[in-house]
Coordinates of C-alpha atoms in Angstrom, one line a residue:
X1 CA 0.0 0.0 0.0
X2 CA 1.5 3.2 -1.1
X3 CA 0.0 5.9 1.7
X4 CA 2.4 8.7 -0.1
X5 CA 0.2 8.7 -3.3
X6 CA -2.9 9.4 -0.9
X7 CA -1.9 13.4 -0.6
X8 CA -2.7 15.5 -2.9
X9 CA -0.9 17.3 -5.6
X10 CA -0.8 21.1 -5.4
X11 CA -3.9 21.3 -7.7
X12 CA -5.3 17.7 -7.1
X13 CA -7.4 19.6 -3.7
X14 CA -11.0 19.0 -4.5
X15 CA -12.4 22.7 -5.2
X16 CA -15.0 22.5 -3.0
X17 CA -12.5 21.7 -0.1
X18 CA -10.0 24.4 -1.2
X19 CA -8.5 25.9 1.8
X20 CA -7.2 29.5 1.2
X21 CA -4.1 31.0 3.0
X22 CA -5.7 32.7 6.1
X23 CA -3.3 35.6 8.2
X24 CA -5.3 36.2 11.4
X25 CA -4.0 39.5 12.3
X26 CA -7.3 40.5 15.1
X27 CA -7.8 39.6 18.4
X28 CA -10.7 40.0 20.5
X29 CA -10.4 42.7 24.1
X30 CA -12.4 44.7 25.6
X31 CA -15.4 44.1 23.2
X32 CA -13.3 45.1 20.5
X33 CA -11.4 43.3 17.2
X34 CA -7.8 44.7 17.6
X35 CA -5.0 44.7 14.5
X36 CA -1.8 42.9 15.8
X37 CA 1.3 44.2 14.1
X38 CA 3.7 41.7 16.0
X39 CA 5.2 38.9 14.6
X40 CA 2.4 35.8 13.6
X41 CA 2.7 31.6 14.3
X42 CA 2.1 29.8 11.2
X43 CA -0.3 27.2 10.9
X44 CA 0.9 23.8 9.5
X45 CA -1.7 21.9 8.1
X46 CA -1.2 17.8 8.6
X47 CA -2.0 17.5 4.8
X48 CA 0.9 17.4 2.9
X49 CA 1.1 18.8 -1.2
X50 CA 2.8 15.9 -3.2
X51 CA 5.3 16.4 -5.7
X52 CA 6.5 13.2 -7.0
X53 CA 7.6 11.6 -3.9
X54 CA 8.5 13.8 -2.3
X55 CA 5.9 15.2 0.4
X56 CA 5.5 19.1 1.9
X57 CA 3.6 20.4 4.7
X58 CA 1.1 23.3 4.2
X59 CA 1.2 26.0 5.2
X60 CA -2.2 27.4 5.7
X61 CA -2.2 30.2 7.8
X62 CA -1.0 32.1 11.0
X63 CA -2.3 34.0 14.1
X64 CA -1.0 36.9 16.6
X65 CA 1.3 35.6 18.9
X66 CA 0.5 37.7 21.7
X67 CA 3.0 38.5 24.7
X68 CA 2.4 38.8 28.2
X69 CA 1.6 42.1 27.9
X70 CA -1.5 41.1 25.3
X71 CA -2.1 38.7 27.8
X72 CA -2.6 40.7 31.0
X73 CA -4.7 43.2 28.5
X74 CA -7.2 40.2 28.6
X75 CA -7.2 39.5 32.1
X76 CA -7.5 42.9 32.9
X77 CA -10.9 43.1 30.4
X78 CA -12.5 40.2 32.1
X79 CA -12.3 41.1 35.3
X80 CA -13.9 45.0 34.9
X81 CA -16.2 43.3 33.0
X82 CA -17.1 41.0 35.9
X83 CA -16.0 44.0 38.4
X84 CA -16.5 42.2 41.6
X85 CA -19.8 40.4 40.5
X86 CA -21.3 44.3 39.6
X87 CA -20.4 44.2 35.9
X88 CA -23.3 44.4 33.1
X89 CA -23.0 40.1 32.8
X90 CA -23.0 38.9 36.3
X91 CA -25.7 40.8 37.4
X92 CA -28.0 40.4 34.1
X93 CA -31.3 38.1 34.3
X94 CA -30.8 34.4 33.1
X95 CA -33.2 35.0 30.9
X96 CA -31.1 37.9 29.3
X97 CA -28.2 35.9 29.4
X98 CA -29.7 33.5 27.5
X99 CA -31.1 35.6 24.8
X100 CA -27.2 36.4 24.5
X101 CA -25.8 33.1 24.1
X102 CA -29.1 32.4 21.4
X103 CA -27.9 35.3 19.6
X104 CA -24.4 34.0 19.3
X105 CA -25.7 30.6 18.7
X106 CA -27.1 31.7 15.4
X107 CA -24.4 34.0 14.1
X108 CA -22.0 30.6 14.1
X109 CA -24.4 28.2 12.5
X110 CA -23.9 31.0 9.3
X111 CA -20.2 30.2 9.8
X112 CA -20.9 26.4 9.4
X113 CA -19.0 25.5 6.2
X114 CA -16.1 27.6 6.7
X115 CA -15.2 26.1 10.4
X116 CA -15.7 22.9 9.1
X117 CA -12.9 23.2 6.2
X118 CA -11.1 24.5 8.6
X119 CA -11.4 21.6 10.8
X120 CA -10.5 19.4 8.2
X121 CA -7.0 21.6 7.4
X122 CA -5.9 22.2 11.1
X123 CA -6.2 18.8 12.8
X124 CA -7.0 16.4 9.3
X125 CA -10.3 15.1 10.9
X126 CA -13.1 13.8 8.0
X127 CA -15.2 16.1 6.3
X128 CA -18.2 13.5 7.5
X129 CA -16.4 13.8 11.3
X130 CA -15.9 17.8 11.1
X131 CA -19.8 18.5 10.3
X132 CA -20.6 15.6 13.1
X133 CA -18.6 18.3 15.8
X134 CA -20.0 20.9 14.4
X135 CA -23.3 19.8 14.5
X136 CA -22.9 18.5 17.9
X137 CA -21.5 21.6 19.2
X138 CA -24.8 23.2 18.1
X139 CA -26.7 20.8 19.5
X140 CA -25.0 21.0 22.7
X141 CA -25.9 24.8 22.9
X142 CA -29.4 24.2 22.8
X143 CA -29.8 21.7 25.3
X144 CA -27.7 23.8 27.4
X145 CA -29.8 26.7 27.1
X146 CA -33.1 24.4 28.0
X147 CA -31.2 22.8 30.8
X148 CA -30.5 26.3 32.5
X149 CA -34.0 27.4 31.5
X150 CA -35.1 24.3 33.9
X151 CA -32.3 25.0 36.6
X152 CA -33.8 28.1 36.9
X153 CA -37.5 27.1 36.6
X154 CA -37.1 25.0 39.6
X155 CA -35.0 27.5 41.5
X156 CA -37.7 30.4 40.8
X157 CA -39.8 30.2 44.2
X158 CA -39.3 31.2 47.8
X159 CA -38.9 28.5 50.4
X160 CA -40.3 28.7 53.8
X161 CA -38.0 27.0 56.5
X162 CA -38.7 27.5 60.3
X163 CA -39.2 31.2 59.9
X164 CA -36.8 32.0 57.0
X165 CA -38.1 32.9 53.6
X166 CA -34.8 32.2 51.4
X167 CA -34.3 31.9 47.3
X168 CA -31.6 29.8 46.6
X169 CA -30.5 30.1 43.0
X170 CA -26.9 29.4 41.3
X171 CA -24.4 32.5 40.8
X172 CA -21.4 32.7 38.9
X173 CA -17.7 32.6 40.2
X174 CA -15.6 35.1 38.2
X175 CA -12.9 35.0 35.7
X176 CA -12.6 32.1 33.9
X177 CA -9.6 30.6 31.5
X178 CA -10.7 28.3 29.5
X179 CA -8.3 26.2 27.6
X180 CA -10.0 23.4 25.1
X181 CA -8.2 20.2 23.3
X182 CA -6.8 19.7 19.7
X183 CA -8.9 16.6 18.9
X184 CA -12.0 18.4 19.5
X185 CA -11.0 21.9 19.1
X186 CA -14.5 23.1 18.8
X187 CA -16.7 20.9 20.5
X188 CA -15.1 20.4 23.6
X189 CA -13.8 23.6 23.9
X190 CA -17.6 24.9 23.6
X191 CA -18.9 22.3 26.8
X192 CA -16.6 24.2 29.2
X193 CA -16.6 28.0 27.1
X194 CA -20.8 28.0 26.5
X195 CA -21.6 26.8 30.3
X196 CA -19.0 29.5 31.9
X197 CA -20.4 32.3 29.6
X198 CA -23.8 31.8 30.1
X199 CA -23.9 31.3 34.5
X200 CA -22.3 34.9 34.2
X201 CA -19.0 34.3 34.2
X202 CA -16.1 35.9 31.8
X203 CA -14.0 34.7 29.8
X204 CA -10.3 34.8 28.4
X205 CA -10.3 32.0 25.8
X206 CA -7.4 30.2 24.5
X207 CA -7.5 28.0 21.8
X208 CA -5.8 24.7 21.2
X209 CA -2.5 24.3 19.8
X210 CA -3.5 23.1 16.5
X211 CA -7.1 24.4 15.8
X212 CA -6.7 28.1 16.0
X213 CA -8.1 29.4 13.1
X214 CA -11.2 27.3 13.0
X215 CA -12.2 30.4 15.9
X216 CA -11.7 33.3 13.3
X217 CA -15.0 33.1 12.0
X218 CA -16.6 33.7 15.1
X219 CA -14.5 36.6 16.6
X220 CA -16.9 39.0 15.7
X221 CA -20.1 37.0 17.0
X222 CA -18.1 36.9 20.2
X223 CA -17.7 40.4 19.9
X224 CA -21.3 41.8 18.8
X225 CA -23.0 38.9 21.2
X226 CA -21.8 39.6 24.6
X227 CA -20.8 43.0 26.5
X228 CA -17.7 44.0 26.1
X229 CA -14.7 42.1 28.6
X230 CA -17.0 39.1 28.5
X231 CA -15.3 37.4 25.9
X232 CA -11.0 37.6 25.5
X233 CA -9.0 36.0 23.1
X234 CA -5.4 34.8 24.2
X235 CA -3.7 34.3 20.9
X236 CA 0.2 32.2 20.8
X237 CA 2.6 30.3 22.9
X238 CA 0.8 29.1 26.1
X239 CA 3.9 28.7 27.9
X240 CA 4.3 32.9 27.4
X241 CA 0.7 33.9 28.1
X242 CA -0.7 31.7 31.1
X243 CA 1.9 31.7 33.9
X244 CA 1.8 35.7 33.5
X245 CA -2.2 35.8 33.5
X246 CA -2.1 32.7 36.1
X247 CA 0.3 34.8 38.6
X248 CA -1.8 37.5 38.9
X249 CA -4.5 35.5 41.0
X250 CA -7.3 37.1 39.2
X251 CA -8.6 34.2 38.1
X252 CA -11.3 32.2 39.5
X253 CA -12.2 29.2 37.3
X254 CA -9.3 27.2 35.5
X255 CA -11.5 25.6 32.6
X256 CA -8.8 22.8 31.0
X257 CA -9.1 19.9 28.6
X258 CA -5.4 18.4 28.1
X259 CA -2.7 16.3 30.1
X260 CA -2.7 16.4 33.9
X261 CA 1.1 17.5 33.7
X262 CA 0.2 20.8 32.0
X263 CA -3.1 21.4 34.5
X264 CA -0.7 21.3 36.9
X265 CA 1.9 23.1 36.5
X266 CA -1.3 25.9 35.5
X267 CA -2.7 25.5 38.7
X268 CA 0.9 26.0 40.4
X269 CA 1.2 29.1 39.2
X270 CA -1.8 30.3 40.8
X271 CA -0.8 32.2 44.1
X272 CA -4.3 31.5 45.7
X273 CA -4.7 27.5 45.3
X274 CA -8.2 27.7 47.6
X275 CA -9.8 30.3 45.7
X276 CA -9.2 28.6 42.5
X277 CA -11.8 26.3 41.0
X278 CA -10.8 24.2 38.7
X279 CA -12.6 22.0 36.0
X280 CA -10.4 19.3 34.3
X281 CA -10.5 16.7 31.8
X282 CA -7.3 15.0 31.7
X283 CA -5.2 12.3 30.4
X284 CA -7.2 8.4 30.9
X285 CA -6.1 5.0 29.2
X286 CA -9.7 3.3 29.2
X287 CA -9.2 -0.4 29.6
X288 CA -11.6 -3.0 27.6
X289 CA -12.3 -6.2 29.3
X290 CA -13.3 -9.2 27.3
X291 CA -14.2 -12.2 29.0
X292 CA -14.0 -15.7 27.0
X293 CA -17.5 -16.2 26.9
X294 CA -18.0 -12.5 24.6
X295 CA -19.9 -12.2 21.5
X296 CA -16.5 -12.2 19.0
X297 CA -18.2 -10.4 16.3
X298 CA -19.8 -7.8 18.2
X299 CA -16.8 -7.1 20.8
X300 CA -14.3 -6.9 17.6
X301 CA -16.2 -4.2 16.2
X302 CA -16.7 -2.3 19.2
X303 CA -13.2 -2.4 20.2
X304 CA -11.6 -1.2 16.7
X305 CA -14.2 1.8 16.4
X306 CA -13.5 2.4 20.5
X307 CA -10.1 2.5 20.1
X308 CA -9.6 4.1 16.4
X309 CA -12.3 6.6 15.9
X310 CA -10.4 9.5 14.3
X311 CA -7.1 8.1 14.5
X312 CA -7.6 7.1 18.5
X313 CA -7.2 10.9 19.1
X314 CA -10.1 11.2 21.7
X315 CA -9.6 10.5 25.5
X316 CA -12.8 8.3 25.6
X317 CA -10.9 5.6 23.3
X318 CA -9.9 2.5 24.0
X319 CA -6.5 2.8 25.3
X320 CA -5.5 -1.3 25.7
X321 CA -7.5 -4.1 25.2
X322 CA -7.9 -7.1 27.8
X323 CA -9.0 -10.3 26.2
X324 CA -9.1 -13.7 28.1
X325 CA -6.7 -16.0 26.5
X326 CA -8.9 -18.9 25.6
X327 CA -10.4 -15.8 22.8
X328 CA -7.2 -14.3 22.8
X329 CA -6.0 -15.2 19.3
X330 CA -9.7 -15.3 17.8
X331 CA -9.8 -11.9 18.7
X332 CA -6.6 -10.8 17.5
X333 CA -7.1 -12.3 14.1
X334 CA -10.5 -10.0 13.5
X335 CA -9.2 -7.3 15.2
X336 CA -6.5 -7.1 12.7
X337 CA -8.4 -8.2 9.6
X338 CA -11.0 -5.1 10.7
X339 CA -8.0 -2.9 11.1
X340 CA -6.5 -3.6 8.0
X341 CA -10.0 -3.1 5.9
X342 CA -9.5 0.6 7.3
X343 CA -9.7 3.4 4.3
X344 CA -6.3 5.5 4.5
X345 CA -7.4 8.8 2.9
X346 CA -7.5 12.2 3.1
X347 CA -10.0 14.5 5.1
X348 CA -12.7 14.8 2.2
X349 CA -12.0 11.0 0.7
X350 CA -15.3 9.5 0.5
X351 CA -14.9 6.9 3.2
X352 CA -12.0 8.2 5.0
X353 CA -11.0 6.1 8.4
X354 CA -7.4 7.1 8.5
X355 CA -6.3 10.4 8.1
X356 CA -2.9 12.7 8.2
X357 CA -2.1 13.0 12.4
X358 CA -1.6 17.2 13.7
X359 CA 0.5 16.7 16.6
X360 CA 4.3 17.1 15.1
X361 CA 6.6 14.4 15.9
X362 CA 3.2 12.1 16.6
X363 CA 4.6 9.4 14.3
X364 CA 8.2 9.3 16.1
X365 CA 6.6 9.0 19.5
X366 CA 4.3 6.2 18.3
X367 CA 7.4 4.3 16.9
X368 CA 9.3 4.9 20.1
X369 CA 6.0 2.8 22.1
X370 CA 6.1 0.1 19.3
X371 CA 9.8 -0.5 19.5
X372 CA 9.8 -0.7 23.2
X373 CA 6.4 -3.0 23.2
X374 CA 8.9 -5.2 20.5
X375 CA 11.3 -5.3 22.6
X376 CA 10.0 -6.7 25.8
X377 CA 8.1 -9.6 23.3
X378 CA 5.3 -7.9 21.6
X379 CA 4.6 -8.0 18.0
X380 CA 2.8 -6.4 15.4
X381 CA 0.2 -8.5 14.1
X382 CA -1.4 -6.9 11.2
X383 CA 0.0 -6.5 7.9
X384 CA -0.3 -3.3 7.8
X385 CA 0.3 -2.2 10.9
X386 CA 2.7 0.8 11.4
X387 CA 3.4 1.7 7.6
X388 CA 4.2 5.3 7.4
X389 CA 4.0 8.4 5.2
X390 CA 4.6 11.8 5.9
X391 CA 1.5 12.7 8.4
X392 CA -0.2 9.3 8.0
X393 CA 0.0 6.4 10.4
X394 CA -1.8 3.1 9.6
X395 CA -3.0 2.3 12.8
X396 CA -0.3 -1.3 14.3
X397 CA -2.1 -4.0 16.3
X398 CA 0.3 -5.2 19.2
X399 CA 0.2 -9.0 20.6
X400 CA 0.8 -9.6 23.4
X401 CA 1.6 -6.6 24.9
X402 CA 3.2 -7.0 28.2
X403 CA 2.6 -5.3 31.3
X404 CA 5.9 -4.0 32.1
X405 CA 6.1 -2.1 28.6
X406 CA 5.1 2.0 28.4
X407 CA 2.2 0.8 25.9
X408 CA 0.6 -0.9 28.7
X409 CA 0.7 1.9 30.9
X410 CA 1.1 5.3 28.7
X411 CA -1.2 7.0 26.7
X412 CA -0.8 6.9 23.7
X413 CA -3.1 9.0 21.8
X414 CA -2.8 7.7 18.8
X415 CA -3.7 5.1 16.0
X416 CA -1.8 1.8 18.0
X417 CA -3.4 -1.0 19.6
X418 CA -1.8 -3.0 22.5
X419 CA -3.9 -6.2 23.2
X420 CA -3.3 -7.7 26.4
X421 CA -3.7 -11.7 27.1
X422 CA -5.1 -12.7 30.4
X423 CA -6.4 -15.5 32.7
X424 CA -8.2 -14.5 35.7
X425 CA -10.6 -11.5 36.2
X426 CA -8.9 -10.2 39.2
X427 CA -5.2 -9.5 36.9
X428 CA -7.0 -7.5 34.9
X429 CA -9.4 -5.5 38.4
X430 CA -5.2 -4.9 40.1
X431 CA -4.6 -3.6 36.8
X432 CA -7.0 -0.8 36.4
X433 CA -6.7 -0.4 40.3
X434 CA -3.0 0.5 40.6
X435 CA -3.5 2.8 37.4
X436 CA -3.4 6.5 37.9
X437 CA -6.2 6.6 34.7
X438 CA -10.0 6.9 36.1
X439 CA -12.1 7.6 33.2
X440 CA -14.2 4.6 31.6
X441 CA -14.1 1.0 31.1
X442 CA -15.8 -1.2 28.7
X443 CA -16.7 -5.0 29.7
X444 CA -17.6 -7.6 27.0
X445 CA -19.8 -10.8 28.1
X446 CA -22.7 -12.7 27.5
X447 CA -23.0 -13.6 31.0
X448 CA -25.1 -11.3 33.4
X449 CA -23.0 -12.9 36.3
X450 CA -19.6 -12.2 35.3
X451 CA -20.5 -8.6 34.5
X452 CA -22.3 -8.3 37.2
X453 CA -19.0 -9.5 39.4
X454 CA -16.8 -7.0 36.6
X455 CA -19.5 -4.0 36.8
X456 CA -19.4 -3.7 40.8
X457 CA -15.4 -3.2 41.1
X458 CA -15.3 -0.9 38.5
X459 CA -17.9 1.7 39.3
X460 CA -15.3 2.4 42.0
X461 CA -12.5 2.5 39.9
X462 CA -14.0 4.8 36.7
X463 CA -16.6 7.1 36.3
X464 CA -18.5 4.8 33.1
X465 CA -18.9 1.3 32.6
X466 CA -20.1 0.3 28.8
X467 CA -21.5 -3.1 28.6
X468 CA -20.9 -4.4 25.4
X469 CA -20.2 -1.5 23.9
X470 CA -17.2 1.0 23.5
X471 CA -16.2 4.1 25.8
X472 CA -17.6 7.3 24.6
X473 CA -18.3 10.4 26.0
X474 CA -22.2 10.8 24.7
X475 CA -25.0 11.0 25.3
X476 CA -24.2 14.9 26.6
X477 CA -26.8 14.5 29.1
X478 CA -24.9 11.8 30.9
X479 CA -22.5 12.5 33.5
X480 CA -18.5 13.4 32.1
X481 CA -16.1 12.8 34.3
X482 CA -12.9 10.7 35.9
X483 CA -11.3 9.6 38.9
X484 CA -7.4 9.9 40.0
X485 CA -5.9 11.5 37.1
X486 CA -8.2 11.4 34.5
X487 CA -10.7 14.3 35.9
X488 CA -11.4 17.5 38.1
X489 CA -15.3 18.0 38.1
X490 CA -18.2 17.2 36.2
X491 CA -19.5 18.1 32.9
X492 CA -22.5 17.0 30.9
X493 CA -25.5 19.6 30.2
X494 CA -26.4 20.1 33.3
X495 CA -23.3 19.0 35.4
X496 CA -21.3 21.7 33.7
X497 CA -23.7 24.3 34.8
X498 CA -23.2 23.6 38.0
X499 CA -19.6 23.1 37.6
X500 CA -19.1 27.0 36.3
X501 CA -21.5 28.4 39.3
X502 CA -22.2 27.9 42.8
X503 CA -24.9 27.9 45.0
X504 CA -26.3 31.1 46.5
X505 CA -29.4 32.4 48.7
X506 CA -31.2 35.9 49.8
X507 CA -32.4 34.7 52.9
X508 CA -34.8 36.9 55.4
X509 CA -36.5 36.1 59.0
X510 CA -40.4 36.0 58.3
X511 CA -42.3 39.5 58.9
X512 CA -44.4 42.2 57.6
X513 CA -41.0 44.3 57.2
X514 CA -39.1 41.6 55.1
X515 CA -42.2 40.0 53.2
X516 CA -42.8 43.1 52.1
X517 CA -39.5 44.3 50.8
X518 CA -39.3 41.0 48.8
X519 CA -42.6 41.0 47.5
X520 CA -41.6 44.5 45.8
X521 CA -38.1 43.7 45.3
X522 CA -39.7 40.5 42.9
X523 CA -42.6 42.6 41.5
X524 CA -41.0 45.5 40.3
X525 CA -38.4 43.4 38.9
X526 CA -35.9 45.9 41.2
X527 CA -33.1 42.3 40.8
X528 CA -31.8 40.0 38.6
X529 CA -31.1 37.8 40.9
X530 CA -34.6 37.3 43.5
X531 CA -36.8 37.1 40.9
X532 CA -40.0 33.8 40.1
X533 CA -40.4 34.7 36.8
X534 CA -40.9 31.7 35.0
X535 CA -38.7 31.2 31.5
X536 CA -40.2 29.5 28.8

């Protein structure tokens, strides 16, 4: 298989995927677009232009790379705008809030086609796969906005508790830094961004490393959509921009999506470690379990779209598979027939499964796993396994990988498989006990019994258990979280509300005096915050 004839020639890019060269020279202050005359970071796009044999990156664009000083411009924005909970956005109605966040909502789904190209150029996810996050992101907006709309239905009445008349309602925390992932630059920067925004929080935003210019087309929505501070753009190297910002102790929510080793050596810099909340999805290395007695057809097909779904770039993938020896080879023979029936391809390739890997030096490190898994007696086991071409990686099937070996016990983020042999339940249970990983699990039996006796251990181990089927993040209703080093906090719909807010109350002895105060305070509409109006 030749994957350096997959990349296209300089005019072999499909027009309606043509990506033009895009200099990003605003960033987003004060409720203003700003021209940055400093020097710009170029964007490298993980398709490569063929010539011949010979393969070139792309260069596709560039944005500001801001200094500290940009930086601290930010932070000083966001917190005027918030000014000690008195600013315009704190203290505005949910209902107004909402109306804000609608507005916004509506200005991006005009930007639809040109955040998905760019989705496609910055991190070489599938055209079908970019209008899926897209779409979901949208999605995710709107159920956010009905989930507050019920938070707030249910919080929009006095209660009455051995002579106290109290409201008790949900109130925002302050600045917030929210820093989102590469793999899902859009979406899973939005379930941390949209929930901060709208419980009254601001905002200084910084977008993944590769992903960046996808956000261009919605700089001005930002701006036009919210007050002005509310929303902050931090634009360049992250090592320059958020020790600076961090230092200060003017920030109040760290909102980050990445490795634990970053989050905290972020949260380290923070002078006030008590005052800082922090909500963190971080590094996991989700284990499936399949027990001897599994349905082979069904658990092979879970397990290869579990753990290669865009490349394996998602933190809900399949990290290393457990499969009881008496299926162990079974297993490994579909699993790597399945792998091998994967369509290499670019981004807009009808059918794409594989597709050019953003990180730089992704296909050295993945190397540097394999060799080591070789060495301690591991071997590659499908016949494609591991071929290489500029930015592509045809995802390797490892058997059997030992425990002692950093496949085992790293994450590897990336399109390789490490399938691990085992006997008894319980090596398996010490396993996923002594890891510092917390996030999900998948189990794979017909047997009620044995899951049952898999299920209970588990549940106190990782945050999700999948029966038969493969981690995922999904439904967004459902609790997202992790244990040990896999998670700070909760997010879903509603969890992340709750996550970027805290509970509050107005509470008053029972009288004529107070009653009455409060009946006119809520009448004449006189605060945001008391207030039963009911939001439809």
């Amino acid at each position: 298989m030749e994957l350096t004839n997959l990349f296209p020639t300089p005019a072999g890019v499909p027009d309606a995927h043509q990506q033009p060269y895009l200099e990003q020279r605003e960033w987003l202050v004060d409720g203003e677009l700003r021209a940055w005359r400093g020097p710009l970071m170029e964007v490298v796009s993980p398709i490569c232009t063929r010539e011949g044999e010979r393969l070139t990156p792309k260069v596709i664009g560039a944005f500001p790379a801001l200094t500290s000083t940009e930086a601290l411009e930010c932070l000083d924005a966001a917190v005027r705008a918030w000014d000690a909970g008195r600013g315009q956005w704190p203290t505005m109605t949910v209902e107004a809030r909402i109306g804000c966040v609608a507005r916004f909502t509506a200005a991006m789904k005009e930007k639809r086609a040109e955040i998905v190209r760019l989705l496609m150029w910055e991190i070489g996810k599938s055209y079908a796969d970019s209008c899926k996050e897209f779409d979901r992101t949208i999605e995710y907006v709107h159920a956010t906005i009905e989930a507050l709309k019920e938070l707030d239905r249910s919080s929009s009445r006095f209660e009455l508790v051995e002579g106290i008349a109290a409201q008790v309602r949900r109130a925002p925390f302050g600045v917030t830094l929210c820093m989102g992932p590469f793999n899902y630059p859009l979406n899973e920067t939005f379930t941390t961004l949209i929930p901060a925004l709208i419980m009254g929080n601001t905002v200084l935003f910084k977008p993944a490393r590769y992903g960046v210019l996808l956000n261009r087309p919605l700089l001005e929505a930002f701006r036009d959509c919210f007050p002005k501070g509310v929303v902050n753009t931090l634009y360049g190297d992250g090592k320059a921009l958020i020790g600076p910002v961090m230092q200060t102790g003017k920030v109040d929510v760290l909102a980050f999506i990445g490795s634990a080793a970053t989050a905290n050596l972020i949260e380290k810099q923070h002078p006030f470690p008590n005052r800082l909340r922090t909500v963190l999805g971080l590094n996991a290395k989700n284990p499936a379990i399949v027990l001897d007695d599994a349905d082979l057809p069904s658990a092979v097909k879970e397990c290869l779209a579990g753990a290669l779904s865009f490349n394996g770039q998602r933190c809900t993938a399949l990290k290393i598979l457990f499969v009881q020896r008496k299926l162990a080879d079974r297993f490994v023979a579909e699993l790597s027939r399945g792998v091998d029936a994967l369509v290499p391809g670019m981004p807009w390739d009808d059918g794409a499964q594989v597709t050019p890997l953003p990180e730089s030096g992704k296909r050295q490190s993945l190397e540097a796993l394999v060799d080591d898994a070789k060495a301690k007696g591991a071997r590659v086991v499908n016949a494609k396994g591991g071929l290489t071409a500029g930015t592509l990686y045809f995802p390797a099937v490892l058997y059997p990988v030992p425990l002692g070996s950093r496949l085992a016990n790293e994450e590897q983020f990336g399109p390789v498989v490490p399938v691990v042999p085992f006997g008894d339940e319980k090596e398996v249970l010490d396993f996923v006990a002594a890891s510092s990983f917390g996030q999900q699990a998948s189990v794979f039996s017909t047997s009620a019994e044995r899951l049952a006796k898999l299920i209970d251990p588990l549940v106190n181990q990782v945050c999700r258990v999948n029966v038969n089927s493969m981690c995922q993040r999904g439904p967004d209703v459902f609790p997202f979280t992790g244990r040990k080093d896999s998670a700070d906090g909760t997010l879903s719909v509603s969890d992340a509300l709750r996550a970027f807010s805290i509970r509050t109350l107005v509470a008053a002895k029972q009288g004529p005096l107070n009653e009455g105060l409060l009946r006119t305070i809520v009448r004449e509409r006189k605060s945001g915050f008391l207030s039963t109006d009911f939001i439809f």
